[in-house]
Tab-separated table of C-alpha atoms and ligand atoms in Angstrom:
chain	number	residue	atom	x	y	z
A	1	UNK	CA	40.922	27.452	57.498
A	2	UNK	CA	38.019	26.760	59.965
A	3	UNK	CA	35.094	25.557	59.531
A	4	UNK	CA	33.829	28.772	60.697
A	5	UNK	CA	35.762	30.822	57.600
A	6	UNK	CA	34.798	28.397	55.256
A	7	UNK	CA	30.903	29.805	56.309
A	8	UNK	CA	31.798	33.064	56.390
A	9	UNK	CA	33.451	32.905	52.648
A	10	UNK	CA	30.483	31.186	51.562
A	11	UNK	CA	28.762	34.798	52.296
A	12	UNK	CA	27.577	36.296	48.728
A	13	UNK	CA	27.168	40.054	48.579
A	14	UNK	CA	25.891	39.592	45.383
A	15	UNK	CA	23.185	37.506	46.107
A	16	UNK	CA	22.199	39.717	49.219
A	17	UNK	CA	21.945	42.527	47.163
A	18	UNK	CA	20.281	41.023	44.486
A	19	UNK	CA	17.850	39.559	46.467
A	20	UNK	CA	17.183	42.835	48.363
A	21	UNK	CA	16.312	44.031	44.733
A	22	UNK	CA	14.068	41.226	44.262
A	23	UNK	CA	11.810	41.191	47.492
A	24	UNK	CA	11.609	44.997	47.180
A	25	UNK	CA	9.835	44.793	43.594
A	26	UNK	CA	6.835	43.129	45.296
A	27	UNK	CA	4.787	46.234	46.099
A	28	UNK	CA	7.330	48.929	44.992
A	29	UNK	CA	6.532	52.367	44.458
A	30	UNK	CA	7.048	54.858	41.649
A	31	UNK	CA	9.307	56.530	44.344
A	32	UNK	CA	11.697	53.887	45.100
A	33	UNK	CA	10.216	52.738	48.224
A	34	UNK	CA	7.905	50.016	48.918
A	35	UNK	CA	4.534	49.251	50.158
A	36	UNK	CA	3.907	46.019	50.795
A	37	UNK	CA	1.858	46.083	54.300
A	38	UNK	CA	1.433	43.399	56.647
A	39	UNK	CA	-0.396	39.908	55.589
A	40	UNK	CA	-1.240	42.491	52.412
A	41	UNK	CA	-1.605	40.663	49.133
A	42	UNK	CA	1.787	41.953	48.287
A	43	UNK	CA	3.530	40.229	51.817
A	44	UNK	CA	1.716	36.706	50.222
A	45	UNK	CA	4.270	37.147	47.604
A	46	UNK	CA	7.143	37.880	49.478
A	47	UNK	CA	6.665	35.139	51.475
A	48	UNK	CA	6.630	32.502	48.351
A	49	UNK	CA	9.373	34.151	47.086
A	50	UNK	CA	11.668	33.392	50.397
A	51	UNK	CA	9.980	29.684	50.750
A	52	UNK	CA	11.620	29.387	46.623
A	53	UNK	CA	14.593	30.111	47.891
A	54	UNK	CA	15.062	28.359	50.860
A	55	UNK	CA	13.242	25.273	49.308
A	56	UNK	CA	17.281	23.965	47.262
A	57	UNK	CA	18.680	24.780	50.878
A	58	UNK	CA	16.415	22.232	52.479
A	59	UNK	CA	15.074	24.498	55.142
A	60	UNK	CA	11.460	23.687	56.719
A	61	UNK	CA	8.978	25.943	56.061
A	62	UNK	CA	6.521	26.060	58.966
A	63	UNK	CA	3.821	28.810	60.213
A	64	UNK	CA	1.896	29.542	63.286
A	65	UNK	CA	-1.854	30.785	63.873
A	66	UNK	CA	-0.790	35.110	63.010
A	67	UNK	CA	1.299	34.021	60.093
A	68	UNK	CA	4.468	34.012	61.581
A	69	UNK	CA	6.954	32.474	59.385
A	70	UNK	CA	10.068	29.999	59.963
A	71	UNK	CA	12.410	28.601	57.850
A	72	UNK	CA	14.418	25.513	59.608
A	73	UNK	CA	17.789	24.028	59.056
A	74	UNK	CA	18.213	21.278	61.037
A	75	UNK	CA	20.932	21.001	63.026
A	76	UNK	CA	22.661	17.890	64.720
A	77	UNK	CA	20.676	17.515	67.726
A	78	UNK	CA	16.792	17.910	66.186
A	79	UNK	CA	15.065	18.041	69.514
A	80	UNK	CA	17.441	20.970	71.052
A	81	UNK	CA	16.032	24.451	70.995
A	82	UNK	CA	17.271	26.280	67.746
A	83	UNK	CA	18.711	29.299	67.526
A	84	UNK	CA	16.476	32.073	65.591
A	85	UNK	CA	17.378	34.778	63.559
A	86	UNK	CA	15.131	37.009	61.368
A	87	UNK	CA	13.278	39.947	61.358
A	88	UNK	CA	9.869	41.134	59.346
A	89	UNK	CA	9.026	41.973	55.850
A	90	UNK	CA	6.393	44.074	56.109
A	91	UNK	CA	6.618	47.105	55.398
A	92	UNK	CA	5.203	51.059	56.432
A	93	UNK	CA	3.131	52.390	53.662
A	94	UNK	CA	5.783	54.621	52.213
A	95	UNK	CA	8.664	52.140	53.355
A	96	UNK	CA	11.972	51.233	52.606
A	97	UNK	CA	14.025	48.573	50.972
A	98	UNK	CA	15.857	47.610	53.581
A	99	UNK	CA	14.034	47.781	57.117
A	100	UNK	CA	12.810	44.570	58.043
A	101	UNK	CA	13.925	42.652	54.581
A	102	UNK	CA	17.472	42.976	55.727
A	103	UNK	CA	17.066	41.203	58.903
A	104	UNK	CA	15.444	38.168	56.525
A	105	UNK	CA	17.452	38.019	54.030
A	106	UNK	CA	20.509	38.157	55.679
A	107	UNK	CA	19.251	35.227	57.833
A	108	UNK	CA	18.302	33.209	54.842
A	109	UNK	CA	22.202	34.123	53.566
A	110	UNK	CA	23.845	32.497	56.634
A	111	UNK	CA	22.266	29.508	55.908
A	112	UNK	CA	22.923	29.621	52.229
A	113	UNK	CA	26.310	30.004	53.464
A	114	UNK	CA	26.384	27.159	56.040
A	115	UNK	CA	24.850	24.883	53.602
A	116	UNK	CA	27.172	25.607	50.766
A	117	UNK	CA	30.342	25.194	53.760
A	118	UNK	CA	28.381	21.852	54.941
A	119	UNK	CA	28.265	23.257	58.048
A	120	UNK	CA	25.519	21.333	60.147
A	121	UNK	CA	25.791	23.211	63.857
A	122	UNK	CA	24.950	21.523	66.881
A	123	UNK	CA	21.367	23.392	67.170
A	124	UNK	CA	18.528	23.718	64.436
A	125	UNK	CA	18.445	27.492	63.194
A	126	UNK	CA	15.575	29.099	62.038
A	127	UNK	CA	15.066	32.127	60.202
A	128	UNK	CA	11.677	33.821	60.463
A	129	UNK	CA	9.858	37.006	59.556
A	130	UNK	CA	7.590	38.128	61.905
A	131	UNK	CA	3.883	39.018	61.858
A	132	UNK	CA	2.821	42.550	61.617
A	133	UNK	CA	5.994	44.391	62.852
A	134	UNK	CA	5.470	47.741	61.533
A	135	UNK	CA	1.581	48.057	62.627
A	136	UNK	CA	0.681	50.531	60.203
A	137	UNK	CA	-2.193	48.613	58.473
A	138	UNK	CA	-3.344	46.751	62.069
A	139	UNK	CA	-2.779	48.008	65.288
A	140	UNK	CA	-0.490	46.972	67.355
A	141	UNK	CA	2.675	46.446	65.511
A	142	UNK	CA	5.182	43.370	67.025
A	143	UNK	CA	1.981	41.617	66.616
A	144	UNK	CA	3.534	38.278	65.892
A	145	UNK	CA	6.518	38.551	68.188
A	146	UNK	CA	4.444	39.794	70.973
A	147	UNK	CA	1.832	37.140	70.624
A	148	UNK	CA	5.254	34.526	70.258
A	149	UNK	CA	6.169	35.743	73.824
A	150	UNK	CA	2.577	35.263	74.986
A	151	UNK	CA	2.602	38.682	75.890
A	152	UNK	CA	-0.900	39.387	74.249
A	153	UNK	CA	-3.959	36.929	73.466
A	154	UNK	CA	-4.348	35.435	69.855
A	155	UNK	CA	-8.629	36.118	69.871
A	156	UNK	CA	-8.134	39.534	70.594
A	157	UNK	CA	-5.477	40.292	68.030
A	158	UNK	CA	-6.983	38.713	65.361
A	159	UNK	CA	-9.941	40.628	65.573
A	160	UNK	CA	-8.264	43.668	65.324
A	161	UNK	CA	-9.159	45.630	61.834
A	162	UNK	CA	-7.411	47.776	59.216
A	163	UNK	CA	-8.963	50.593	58.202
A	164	UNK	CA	-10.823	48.707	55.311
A	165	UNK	CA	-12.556	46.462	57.901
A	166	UNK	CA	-10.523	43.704	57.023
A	167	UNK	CA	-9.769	41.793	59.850
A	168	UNK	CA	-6.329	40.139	61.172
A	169	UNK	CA	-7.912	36.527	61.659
A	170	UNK	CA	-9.260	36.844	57.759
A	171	UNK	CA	-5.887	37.947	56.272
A	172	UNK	CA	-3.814	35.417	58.244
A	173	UNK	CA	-6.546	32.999	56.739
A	174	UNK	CA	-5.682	34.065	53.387
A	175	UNK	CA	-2.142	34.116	53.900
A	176	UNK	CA	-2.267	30.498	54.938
A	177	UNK	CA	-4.550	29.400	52.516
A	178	UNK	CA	-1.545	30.717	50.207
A	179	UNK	CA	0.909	28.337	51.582
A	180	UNK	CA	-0.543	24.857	51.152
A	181	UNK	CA	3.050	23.527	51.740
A	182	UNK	CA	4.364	25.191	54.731
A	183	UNK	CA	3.399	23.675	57.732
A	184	UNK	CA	1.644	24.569	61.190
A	185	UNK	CA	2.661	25.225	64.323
A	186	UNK	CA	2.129	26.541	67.191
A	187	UNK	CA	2.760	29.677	68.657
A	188	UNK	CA	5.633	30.271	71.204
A	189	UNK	CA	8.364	27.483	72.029
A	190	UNK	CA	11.538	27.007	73.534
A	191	UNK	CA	14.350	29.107	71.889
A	192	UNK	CA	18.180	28.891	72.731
A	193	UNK	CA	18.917	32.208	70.952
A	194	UNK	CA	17.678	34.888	69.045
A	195	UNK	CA	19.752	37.368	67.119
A	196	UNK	CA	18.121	40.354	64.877
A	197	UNK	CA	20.303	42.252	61.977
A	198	UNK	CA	18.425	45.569	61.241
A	199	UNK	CA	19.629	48.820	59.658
A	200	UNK	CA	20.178	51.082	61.855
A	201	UNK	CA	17.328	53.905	61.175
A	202	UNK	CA	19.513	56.608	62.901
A	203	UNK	CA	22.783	58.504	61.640
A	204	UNK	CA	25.001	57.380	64.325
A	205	UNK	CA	26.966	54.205	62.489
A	206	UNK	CA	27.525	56.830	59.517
A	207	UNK	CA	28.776	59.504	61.626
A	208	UNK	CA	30.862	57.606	63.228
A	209	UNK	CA	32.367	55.682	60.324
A	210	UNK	CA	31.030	52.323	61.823
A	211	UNK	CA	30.101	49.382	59.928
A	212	UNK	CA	29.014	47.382	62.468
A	213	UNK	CA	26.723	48.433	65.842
A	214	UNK	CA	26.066	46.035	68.658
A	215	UNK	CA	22.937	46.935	69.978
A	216	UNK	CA	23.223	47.891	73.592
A	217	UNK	CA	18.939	47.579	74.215
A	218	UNK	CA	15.837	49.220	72.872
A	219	UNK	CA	14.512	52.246	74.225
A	220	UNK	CA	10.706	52.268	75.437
A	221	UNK	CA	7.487	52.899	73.146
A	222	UNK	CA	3.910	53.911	74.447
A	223	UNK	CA	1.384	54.102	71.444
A	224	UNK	CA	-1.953	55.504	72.117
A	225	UNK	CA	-5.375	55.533	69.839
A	226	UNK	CA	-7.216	58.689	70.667
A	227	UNK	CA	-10.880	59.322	69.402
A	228	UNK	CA	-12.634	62.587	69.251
A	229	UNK	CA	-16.507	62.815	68.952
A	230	UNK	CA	-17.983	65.828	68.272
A	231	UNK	CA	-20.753	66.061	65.829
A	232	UNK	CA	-21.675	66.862	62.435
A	233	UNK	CA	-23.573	69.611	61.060
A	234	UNK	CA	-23.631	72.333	58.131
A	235	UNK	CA	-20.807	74.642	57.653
A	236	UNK	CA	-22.452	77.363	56.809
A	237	UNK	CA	-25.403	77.764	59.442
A	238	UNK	CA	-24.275	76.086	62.804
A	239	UNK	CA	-23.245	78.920	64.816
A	240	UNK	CA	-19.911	78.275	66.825
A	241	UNK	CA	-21.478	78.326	69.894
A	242	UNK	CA	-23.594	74.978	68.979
A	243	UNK	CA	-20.723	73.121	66.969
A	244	UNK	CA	-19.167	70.079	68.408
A	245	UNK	CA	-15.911	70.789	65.889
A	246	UNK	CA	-13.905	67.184	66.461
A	247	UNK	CA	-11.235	68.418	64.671
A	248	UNK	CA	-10.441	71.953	66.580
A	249	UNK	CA	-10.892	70.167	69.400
A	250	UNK	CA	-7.572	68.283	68.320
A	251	UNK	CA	-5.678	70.679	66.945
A	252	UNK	CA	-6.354	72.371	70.455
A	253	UNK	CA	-5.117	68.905	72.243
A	254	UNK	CA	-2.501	68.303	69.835
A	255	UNK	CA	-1.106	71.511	70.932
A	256	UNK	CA	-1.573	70.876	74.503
A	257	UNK	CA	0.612	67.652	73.699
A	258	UNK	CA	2.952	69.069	71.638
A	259	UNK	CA	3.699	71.655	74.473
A	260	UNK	CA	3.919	69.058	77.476
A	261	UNK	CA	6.177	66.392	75.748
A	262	UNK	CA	8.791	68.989	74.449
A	263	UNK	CA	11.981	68.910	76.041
A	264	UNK	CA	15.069	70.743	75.165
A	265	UNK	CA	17.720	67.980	74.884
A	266	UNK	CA	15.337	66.307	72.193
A	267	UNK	CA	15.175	62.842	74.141
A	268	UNK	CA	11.718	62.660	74.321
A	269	UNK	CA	9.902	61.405	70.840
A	270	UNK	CA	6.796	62.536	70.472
A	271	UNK	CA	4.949	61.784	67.415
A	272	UNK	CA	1.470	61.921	65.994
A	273	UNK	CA	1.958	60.793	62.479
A	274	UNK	CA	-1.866	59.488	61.922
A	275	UNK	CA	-4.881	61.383	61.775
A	276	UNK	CA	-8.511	60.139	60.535
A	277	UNK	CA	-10.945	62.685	60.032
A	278	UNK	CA	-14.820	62.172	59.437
A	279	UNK	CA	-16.505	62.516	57.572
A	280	UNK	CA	-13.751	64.498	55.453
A	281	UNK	CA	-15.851	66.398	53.544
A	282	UNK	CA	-15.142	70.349	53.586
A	283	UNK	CA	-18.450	71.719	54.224
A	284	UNK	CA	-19.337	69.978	57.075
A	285	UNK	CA	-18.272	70.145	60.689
A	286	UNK	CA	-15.685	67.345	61.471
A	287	UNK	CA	-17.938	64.910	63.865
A	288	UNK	CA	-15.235	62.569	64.746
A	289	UNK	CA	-10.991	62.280	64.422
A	290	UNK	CA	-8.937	59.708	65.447
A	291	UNK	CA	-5.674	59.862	65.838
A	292	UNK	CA	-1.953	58.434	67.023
A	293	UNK	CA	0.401	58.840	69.617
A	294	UNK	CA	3.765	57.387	69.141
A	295	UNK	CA	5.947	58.204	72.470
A	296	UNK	CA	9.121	56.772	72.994
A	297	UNK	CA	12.023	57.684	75.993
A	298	UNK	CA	15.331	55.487	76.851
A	299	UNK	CA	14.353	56.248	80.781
A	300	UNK	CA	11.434	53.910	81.650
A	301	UNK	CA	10.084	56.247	84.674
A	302	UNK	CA	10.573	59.173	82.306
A	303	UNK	CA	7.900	57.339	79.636
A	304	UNK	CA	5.635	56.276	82.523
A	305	UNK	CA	5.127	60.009	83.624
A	306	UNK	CA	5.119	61.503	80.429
A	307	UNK	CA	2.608	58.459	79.126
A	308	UNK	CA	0.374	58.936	82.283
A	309	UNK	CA	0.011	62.387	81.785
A	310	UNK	CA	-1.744	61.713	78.288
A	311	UNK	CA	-4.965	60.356	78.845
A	312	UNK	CA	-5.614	63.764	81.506
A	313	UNK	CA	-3.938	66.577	79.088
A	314	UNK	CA	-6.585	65.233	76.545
A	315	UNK	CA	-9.313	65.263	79.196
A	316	UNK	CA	-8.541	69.155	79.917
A	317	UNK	CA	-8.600	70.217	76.323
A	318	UNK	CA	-11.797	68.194	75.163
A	319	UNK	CA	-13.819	71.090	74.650
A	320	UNK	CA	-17.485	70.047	73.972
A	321	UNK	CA	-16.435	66.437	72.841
A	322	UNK	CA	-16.196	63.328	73.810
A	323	UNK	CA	-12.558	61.362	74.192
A	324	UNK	CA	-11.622	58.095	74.301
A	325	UNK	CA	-8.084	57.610	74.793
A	326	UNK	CA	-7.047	54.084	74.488
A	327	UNK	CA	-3.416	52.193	75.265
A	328	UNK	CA	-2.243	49.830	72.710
A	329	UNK	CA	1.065	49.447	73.836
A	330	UNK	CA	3.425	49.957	76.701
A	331	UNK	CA	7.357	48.483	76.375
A	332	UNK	CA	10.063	49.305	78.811
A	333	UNK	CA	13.249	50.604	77.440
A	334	UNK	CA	15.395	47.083	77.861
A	335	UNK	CA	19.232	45.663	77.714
A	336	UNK	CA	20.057	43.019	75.542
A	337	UNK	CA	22.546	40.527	77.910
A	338	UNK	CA	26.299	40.545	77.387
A	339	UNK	CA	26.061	36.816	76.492
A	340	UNK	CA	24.794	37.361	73.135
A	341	UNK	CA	26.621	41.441	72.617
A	342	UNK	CA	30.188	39.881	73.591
A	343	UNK	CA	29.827	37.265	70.577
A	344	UNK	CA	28.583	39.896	68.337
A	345	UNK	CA	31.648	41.815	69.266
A	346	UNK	CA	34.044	38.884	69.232
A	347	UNK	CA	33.223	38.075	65.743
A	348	UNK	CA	33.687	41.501	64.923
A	349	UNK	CA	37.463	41.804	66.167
A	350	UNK	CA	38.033	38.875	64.486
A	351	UNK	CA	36.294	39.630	61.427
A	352	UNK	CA	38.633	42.985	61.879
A	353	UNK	CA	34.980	45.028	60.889
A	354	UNK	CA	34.758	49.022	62.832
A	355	UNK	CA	31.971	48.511	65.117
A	356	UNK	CA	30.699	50.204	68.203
A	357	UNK	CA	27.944	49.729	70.803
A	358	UNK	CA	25.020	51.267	70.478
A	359	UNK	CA	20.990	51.913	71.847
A	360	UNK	CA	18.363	51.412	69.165
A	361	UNK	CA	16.041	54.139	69.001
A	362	UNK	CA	13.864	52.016	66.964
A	363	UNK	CA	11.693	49.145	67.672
A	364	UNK	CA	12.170	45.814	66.660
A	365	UNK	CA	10.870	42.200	67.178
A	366	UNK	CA	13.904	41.231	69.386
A	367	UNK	CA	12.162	43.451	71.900
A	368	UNK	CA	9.874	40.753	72.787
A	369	UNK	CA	12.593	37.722	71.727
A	370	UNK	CA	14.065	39.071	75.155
A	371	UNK	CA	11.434	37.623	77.427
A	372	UNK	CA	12.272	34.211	75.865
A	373	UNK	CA	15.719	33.775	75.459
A	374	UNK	CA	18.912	35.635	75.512
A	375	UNK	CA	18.997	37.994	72.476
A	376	UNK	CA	21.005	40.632	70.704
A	377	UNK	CA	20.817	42.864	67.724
A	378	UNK	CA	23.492	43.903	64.731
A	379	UNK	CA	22.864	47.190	63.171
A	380	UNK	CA	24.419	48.179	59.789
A	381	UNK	CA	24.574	51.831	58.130
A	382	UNK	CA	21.969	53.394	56.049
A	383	UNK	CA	22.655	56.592	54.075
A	384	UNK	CA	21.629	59.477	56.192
A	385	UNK	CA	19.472	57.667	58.860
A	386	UNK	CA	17.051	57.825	56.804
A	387	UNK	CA	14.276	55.417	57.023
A	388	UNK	CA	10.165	54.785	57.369
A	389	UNK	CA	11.037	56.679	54.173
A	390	UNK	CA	10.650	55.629	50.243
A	391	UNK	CA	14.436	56.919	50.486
A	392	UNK	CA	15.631	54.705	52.747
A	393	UNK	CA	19.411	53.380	51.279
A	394	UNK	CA	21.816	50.969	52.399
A	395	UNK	CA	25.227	49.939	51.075
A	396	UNK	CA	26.133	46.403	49.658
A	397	UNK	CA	29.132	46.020	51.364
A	398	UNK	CA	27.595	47.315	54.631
A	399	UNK	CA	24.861	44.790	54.143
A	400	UNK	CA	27.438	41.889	53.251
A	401	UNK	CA	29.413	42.927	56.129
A	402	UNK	CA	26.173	42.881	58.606
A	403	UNK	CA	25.873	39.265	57.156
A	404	UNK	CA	29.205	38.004	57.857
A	405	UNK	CA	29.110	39.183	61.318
A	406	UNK	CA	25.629	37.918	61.573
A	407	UNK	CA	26.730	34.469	60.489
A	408	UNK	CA	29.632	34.410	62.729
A	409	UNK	CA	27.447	34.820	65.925
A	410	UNK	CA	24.807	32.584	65.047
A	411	UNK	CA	27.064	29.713	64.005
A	412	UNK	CA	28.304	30.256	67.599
A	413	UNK	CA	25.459	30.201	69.381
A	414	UNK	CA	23.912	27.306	67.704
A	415	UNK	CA	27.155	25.306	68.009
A	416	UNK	CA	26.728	25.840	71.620
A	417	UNK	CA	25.064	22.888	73.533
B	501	HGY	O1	8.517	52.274	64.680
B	501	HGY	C1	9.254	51.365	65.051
B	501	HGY	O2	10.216	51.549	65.762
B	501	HGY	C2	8.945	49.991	64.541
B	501	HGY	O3	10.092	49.332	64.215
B	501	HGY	N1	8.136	50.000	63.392
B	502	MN	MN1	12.141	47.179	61.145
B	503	MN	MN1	9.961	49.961	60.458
């Protein structure tokens, strides 16, 4: 046997699952899901819980200035760029189990598995969890990825708030503050390699009877903050001619939206899936809403009209309002390179796992890991496609599998010199 099988037996479905179990009973939900939001309380645990178990492995814990979190096993040559793998642990307010955690865990299981083989590869490997990925409680999401590829400036993100008033820079504080013993760094640096497992979030794998999907490339995201302000006054006595209604003023450009992004072969995602009203209260005219806009399209010119066209549609249907529309994010759709997809493949065949390429609907950290360095992605199953969902389900076995493949390529690419 090869060094290389003597890793891959050293895999433990077991000890995936159970620690899937584990991290998701920090911030569970009576439904099954979880909620454990970015640099949340609830995240602070998680975190200790993956520096525990890394600590017998010998891994490095070290963090930057948004929290980002890396885990290092040292490799033969110290002062070669490692190869990273990870994903985020964060999660949507009515999340899942699985989305982020699996791309963490199953990271922290290759190198449970290389340690147990004694396998020491040529290059360092580091497993992190990324800042922020989900953006639900602070927007942007990819936060900590984005700001790793120096794509966005650190002052501006950290004084981004939730909806609390609770700003980035004082949470990462706290997080730190948490984690006397893991070490700082700082942000951005040379990486050889970066490889991200992730359930899928879609039905295809499933349909298919696929266990294994190389990721072919993300597809591109525009999110939008939009603010109506109208104003307030009494329910009962403001005639409709005077009222500044914030709210039908949205309904009426939500409509307008609605209409212009629908197309008939469903490509186009359009979604709107926050909405702040104020003051809330029913007998009083809405002065203000604020809401979302979540766009996504695999054909970057496609999103660029179709995002263009947003701020104007909302100027036409204003009514007596004022609108702010503001961009928080624009990503291409991308390609991951063959270099990193033909290893995921190899090991694959050899690992004698069904597998097929595959876009990702979804967005994920390696999006911005493809700036730096050459990257891929392995998807696994989840029951229905369901996920962003308390619901969201995932097979052992799949998971297991996900890892084995997972280890396979990494060991490869950090063996490579
Ligand atoms: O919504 C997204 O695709 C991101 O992964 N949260
Ligand atoms: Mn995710
Ligand atoms: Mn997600």
């Amino acid at each position: 046997m090869s060094l290389l099988d003597n890793v891959i037996n050293e895999i433990s479905q077991e000890r995936l699952w159970s620690r899937h179990l584990q991290l998701a009973e920090i911030g569970a939900t009576p439904a099954g899901g979880v909620n454990r939001q970015a640099l949340s309380r609830e995240e602070i645990t998680a975190r200790q819980l993956l520096v525990q178990w890394s600590s017998p492995l010998g891994l490095i814990p070290y963090s930057d200035a948004i929290g980002n979190l890396f885990l290092r096993y040292p490799g033969k040559h110290a002062e070669a760029e490692p190869v990273l793998t990870g994903s985020h642990i964060d999660t949507q307010p009515t999340g899942g189990r699985f989305d982020g955690s699996f791309g963490v865990l199953a990271g922290l299981e290759i190198v449970e598995a290389m340690h147990g083989a004694q396998f020491k590869p040529e290059r360092s490997i580091e497993v992190v969890a990324w800042t922020n990925e989900e953006g639900s409680r602070f927007a942007p999401g990819m936060m900590g990825s984005a700001l790793f590829r120096g794509q966005r400036d650190l002052e501006s993100m950290l004084k981004v708030e939730d909806l609390a008033g609770i700003s980035v820079r004082e949470s990462v504080e706290a997080v730190r503050a948490a984690e006397p013993n893991v070490a700082s760094r700082s942000i951005g640096f040379p990486v050889a390699a970066y490889v991200e497992a992730h359930i899928e979030q879609g039905p295809i794998l499933e349909m298919q009877q696929k266990i294994i999907g190389v990721v072919s490339g993300i597809q591109g995201k525009r999110v939008f903050r939009v603010t109506v302000q109208g104003e307030e006054n009494h329910a009962g006595t403001s005639p409709r001619a005077l009222r500044k209604d914030a709210l039908v003023t949205s309904v009426d450009m939500l409509s307008a939206l609605h209409i212009a992004m629908h197309d008939a072969e469903d490509i186009v995602k359009f979604t709107v899936g926050f909405l702040e009203i104020s003051p809330n209260a029913p007998s009083v005219v809405p002065s203000s809403v604020h809401f979302s806009i979540d766009l996504r399209h695999p054909d970057s010119a496609t999103l660029n009209a179709l995002g263009d066209a947003i701020p104007g549609l909302c100027e036409q249907h204003r009514g007596p309002c004022t609108l702010q529309v503001k961009e928080l994010s624009n990503d291409p759709s991308l390609e991951f390179p063959s270099v990193v997809r033909d290893v995921i493949r190899d090991v694959a065949v050899e690992l004698d796992i069904d597998h097929m390429d595959l876009p990702s609907a979804a967005g994920h950290d390696a999006r911005h890991l493809h700036y730096v360095c050459p990257t891929g992605m392995i998807f696994v199953p989840c029951a229905g496609g369901i996920s962003h969902n308390e619901a969201e389900s995932c097979k052992a076995e799949d998971l297991f599998n996900g890892a084995r493949v997972l280890a396979g390529t990494i060991a490869r690419l950090a063996d490579r010199v």
